[in-house]
PDB file of C-alpha atoms and ligand atoms in Angstrom:
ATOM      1  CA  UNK A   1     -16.799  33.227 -13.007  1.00 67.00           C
ATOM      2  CA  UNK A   2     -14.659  32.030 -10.054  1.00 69.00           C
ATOM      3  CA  UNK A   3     -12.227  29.496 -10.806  1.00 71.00           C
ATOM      4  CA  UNK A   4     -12.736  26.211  -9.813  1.00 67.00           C
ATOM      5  CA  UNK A   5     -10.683  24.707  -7.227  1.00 68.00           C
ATOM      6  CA  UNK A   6      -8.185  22.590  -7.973  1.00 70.00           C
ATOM      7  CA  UNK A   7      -8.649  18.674  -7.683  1.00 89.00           C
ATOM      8  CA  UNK A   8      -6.682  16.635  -4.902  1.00 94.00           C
ATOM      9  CA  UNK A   9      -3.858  14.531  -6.407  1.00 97.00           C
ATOM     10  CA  UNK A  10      -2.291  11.298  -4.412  1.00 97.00           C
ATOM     11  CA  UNK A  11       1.491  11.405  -2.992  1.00 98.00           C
ATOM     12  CA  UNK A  12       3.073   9.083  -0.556  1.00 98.00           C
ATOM     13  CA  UNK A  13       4.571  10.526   2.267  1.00 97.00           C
ATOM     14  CA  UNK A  14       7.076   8.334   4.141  1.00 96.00           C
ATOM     15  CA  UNK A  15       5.357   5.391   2.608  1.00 97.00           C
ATOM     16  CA  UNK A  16       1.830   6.288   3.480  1.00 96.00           C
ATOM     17  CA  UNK A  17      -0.289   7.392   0.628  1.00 97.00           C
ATOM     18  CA  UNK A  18      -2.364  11.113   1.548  1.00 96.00           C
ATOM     19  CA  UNK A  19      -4.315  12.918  -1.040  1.00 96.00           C
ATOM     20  CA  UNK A  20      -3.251  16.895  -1.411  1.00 96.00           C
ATOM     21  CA  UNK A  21      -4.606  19.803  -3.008  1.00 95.00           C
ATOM     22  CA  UNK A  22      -2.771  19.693  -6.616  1.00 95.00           C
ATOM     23  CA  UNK A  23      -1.926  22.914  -6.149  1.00 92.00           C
ATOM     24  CA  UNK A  24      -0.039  22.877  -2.644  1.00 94.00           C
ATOM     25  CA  UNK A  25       3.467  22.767  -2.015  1.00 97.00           C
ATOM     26  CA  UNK A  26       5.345  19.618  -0.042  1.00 97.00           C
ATOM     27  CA  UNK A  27       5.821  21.433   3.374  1.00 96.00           C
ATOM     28  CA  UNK A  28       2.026  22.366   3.696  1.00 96.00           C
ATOM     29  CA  UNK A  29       1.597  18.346   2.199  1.00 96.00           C
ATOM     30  CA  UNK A  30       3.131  17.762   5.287  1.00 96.00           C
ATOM     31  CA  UNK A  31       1.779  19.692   7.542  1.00 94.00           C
ATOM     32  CA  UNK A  32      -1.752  18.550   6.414  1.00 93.00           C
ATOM     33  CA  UNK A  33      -0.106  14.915   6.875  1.00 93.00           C
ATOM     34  CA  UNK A  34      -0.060  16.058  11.011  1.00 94.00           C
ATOM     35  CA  UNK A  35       3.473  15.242  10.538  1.00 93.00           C
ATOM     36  CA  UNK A  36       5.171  18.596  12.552  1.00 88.00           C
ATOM     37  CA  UNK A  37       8.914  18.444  11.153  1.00 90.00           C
ATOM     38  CA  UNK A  38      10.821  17.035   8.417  1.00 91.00           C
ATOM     39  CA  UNK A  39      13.938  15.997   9.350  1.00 91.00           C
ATOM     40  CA  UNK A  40      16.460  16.098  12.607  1.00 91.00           C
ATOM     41  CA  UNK A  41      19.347  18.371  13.012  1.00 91.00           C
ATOM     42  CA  UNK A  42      22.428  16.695  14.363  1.00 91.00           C
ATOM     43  CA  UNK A  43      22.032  17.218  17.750  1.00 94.00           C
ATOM     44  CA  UNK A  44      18.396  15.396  17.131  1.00 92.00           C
ATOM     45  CA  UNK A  45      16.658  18.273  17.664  1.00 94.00           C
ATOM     46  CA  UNK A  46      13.521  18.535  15.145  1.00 94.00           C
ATOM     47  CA  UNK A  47      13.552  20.802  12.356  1.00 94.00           C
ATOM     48  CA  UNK A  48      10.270  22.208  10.435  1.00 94.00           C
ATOM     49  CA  UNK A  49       9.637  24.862   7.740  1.00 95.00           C
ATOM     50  CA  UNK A  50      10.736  28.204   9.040  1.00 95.00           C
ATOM     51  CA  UNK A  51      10.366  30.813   6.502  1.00 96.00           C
ATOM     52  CA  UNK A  52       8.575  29.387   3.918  1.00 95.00           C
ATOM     53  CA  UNK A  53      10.270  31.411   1.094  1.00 97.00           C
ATOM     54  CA  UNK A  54      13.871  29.206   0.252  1.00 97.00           C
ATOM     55  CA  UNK A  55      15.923  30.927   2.241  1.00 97.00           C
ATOM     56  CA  UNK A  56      16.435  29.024   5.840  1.00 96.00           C
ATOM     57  CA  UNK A  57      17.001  25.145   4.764  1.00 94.00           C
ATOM     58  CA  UNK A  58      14.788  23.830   7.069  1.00 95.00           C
ATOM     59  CA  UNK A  59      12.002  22.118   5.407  1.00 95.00           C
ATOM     60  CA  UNK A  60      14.978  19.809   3.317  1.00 95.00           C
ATOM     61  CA  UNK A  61      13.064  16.680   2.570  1.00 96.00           C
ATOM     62  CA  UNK A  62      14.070  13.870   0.372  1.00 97.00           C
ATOM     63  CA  UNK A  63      11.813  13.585  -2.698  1.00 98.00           C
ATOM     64  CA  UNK A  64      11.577  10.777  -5.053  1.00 98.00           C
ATOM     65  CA  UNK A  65      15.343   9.638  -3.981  1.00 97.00           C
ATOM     66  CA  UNK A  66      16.654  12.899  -3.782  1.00 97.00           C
ATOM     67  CA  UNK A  67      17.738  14.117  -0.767  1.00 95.00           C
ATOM     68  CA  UNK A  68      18.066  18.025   0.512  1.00 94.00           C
ATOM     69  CA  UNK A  69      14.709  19.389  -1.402  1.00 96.00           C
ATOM     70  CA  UNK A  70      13.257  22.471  -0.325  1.00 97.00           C
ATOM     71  CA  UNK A  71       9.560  21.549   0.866  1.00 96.00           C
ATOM     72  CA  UNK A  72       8.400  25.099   0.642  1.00 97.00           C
ATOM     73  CA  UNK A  73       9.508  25.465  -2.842  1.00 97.00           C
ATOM     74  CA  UNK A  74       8.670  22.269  -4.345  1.00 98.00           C
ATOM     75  CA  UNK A  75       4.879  21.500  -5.603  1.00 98.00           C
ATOM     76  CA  UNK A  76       3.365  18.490  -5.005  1.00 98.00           C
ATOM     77  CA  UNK A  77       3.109  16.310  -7.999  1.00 98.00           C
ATOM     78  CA  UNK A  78       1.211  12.768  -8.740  1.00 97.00           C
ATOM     79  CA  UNK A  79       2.550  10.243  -7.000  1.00 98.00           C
ATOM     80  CA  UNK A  80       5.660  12.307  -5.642  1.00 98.00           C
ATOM     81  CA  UNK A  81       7.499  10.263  -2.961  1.00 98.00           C
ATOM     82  CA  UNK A  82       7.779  12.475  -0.043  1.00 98.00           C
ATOM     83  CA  UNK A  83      10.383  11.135   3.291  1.00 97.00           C
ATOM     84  CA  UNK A  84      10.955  12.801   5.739  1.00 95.00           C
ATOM     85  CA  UNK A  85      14.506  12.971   7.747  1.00 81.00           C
ATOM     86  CA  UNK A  86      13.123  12.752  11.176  1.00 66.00           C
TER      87      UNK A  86
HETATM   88  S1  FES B 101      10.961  26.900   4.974  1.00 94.84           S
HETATM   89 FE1  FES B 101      12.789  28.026   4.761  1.00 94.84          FE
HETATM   90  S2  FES B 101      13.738  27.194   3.009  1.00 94.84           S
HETATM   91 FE2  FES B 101      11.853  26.143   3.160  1.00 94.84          FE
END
């Protein structure tokens, strides 16, 4: 018997409530958001998820008041407070 797929829970990302697949992580929150980076480097140019795996810093997102967290390895919780740095 398959397993059943898992139920959407509700974070707020940059304010704005979205519902997610519970079992996502924050960068793909965000990319189902429409939002296409996550924060600015200092030049202003715009930064996204790159590899996906921890290693390349890019997806750094602040989450529930903490700044620098890795949005590739972080999974989505209930009411998680996603901003962006863009
Ligand atoms: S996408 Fe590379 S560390 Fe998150």
């Amino acid at each position: 018997m398959p397993d059943a797929p898992a139920a959407d829970i509700q974070v707020y990302i940059n304010g704005q409530a979205q519902r997610v697949p519970a079992h996502c992580h924050v960068a793909a929150a965000l990319k189902r958001a429409g939002l296409a980076h996550s924060r600015r480097a200092e030049n202003g140019q715009p930064r996204a998820a790159f590899c996906g795996m921890g290693q390349c810093q890019e997806c750094r997102v602040r989450i529930d008041g903490l700044d620098h967290c890795l949005g590739c390895m972080t999974p989505v919780a209930e009411g998680m407070r996603i901003e962006t740095q863009a």
